[in-house]
Amino acid sequence: MCLFCKMVKREVPAKVLFEDEDLLAFHDINPGAPTHVLVIPKRHISSLAVVEPGDVEVLGKLVASARRVAEATGIAAGGFRTVFNSGADACQTVHHIHMHVLGGRQMTWPPG
Ligand code: 5GP
Ligand code: ZN
């Protein structure tokens, strides 16, 4: 069973920042920046590579929630990065769509 689906069901603990009927936002267990939050749809979708038309509304909410993450963690003014890793070349390790929201330090570009 999917790790992030287990978090939605609270079968695996998560340091939750917020949730609503569609989304769960929680702190990454291995942060890559002073703020590193993951936002997931509560409904399982494995990656952006398999998104279907019926997923568009929840994914719109997911992307829009970056503002809430940034304001709740105090990184809105300084700036932040949002990342979706999809598939092997992008090093996706958990196959349930998640938006990384990273901030609190100067980022570099291009990413590794
Ligand atoms: P990906 O590499 O798939 O884009 O990102 C997966 C993310 O999930 C990683 O940043 C990793 O640290 C995080 N992660 C993996 N297992 C857990 C866990 O059990 N709890 C939390 N909070 N984050 C996790
Ligand atoms: Zn899942």
XYZ file of C-alpha atoms and ligand atoms in Angstrom:
137
model
C 0.000 0.000 0.000
C 1.172 3.519 -0.859
C 3.083 5.375 1.892
C 1.314 8.682 1.301
C -2.110 7.014 1.213
C -1.194 5.608 4.636
C -0.419 9.143 5.813
C -3.834 10.303 4.633
C -5.363 7.498 6.733
C -3.022 8.355 9.641
C -1.607 4.828 9.549
C 1.830 6.452 9.212
C 2.566 9.561 11.308
C 3.025 12.895 9.603
C 3.879 16.373 10.870
C 0.820 17.966 9.302
C 0.843 21.658 8.370
C -2.769 21.698 7.144
C -5.382 19.601 5.450
C -8.763 20.022 3.817
C -11.139 17.613 2.126
C -8.857 17.208 -0.919
C -5.292 17.904 0.236
C -2.793 17.062 2.966
C 0.310 19.200 3.595
C 3.088 17.884 5.848
C 6.764 18.472 6.559
C 9.252 16.338 4.634
C 11.035 13.798 6.840
C 14.392 14.624 5.207
C 14.256 18.361 4.516
C 16.318 19.806 1.699
C 15.844 23.382 2.929
C 14.840 25.128 6.180
C 11.235 24.821 4.969
C 10.400 21.654 3.030
C 6.728 20.791 2.858
C 4.980 18.195 0.695
C 1.409 18.716 -0.478
C -0.491 15.695 -1.767
C -3.963 15.021 -3.103
C -5.779 12.737 -0.657
C -6.899 10.656 -3.626
C -4.116 8.476 -5.038
C -2.638 9.625 -8.367
C 0.773 8.106 -9.008
C 2.491 10.861 -11.027
C 1.986 13.741 -13.443
C 2.692 11.217 -16.209
C -0.728 9.612 -15.722
C -2.877 12.668 -14.980
C -6.369 12.528 -16.459
C -8.968 15.251 -17.096
C -10.805 14.374 -13.886
C -7.675 15.197 -11.871
C -7.403 18.795 -13.043
C -9.509 20.382 -10.332
C -7.681 18.791 -7.426
C -4.314 19.512 -9.012
C -5.316 23.153 -9.460
C -6.072 23.282 -5.748
C -2.773 21.552 -5.047
C -0.735 24.142 -6.944
C -2.728 27.014 -5.457
C -1.990 25.669 -1.956
C 1.674 26.664 -2.358
C 0.622 30.149 -1.274
C -0.873 28.790 1.931
C 2.261 26.736 2.641
C 4.489 29.748 1.999
C 2.447 32.070 4.205
C 2.116 29.505 6.996
C 5.858 28.871 7.082
C 7.012 32.471 6.607
C 8.711 32.046 3.232
C 6.249 33.918 1.013
C 8.219 37.169 0.944
C 11.642 35.616 0.510
C 10.571 33.247 -2.251
C 10.179 29.533 -2.613
C 10.528 26.682 -5.083
C 7.853 24.168 -6.050
C 8.887 20.828 -7.547
C 7.094 17.766 -8.901
C 9.409 14.826 -9.574
C 7.857 12.449 -12.106
C 9.403 9.104 -12.936
C 12.848 7.567 -12.720
C 14.914 10.269 -14.444
C 13.510 12.849 -12.025
C 14.240 10.584 -9.014
C 10.600 10.188 -7.968
C 10.727 7.847 -4.987
C 7.141 7.976 -3.685
C 4.654 7.175 -6.423
C 1.798 9.366 -5.190
C 1.821 12.897 -6.628
C 3.360 15.406 -4.262
C 4.378 19.010 -4.644
C 7.570 19.897 -2.836
C 7.557 23.451 -1.440
C 11.081 24.498 -0.491
C 12.305 27.771 0.936
C 14.160 29.593 3.666
C 17.487 29.680 1.842
C 18.898 30.859 -1.482
C 18.237 28.219 -4.153
C 20.509 27.522 -7.113
C 19.654 26.818 -10.739
C 19.752 24.489 -12.600
C 18.719 21.834 -10.057
C 20.822 18.702 -9.705
P 10.345 12.354 -4.426
O 11.792 11.970 -4.482
O 9.449 11.163 -4.712
O 9.990 13.557 -5.262
O 10.073 12.836 -2.937
C 9.644 12.012 -1.907
C 9.837 12.783 -0.634
O 9.148 12.104 0.399
C 11.295 12.908 -0.207
O 11.656 14.284 -0.094
C 11.341 12.167 1.131
O 12.218 12.753 2.061
C 9.903 12.223 1.583
N 9.516 11.108 2.439
C 9.767 9.786 2.225
N 9.272 9.040 3.232
C 8.680 9.922 4.090
C 7.992 9.755 5.329
O 7.808 8.652 5.846
N 7.538 10.892 5.936
C 7.710 12.139 5.392
N 7.221 13.177 6.051
N 8.352 12.325 4.216
C 8.830 11.240 3.587
Zn -1.115 6.874 -2.617
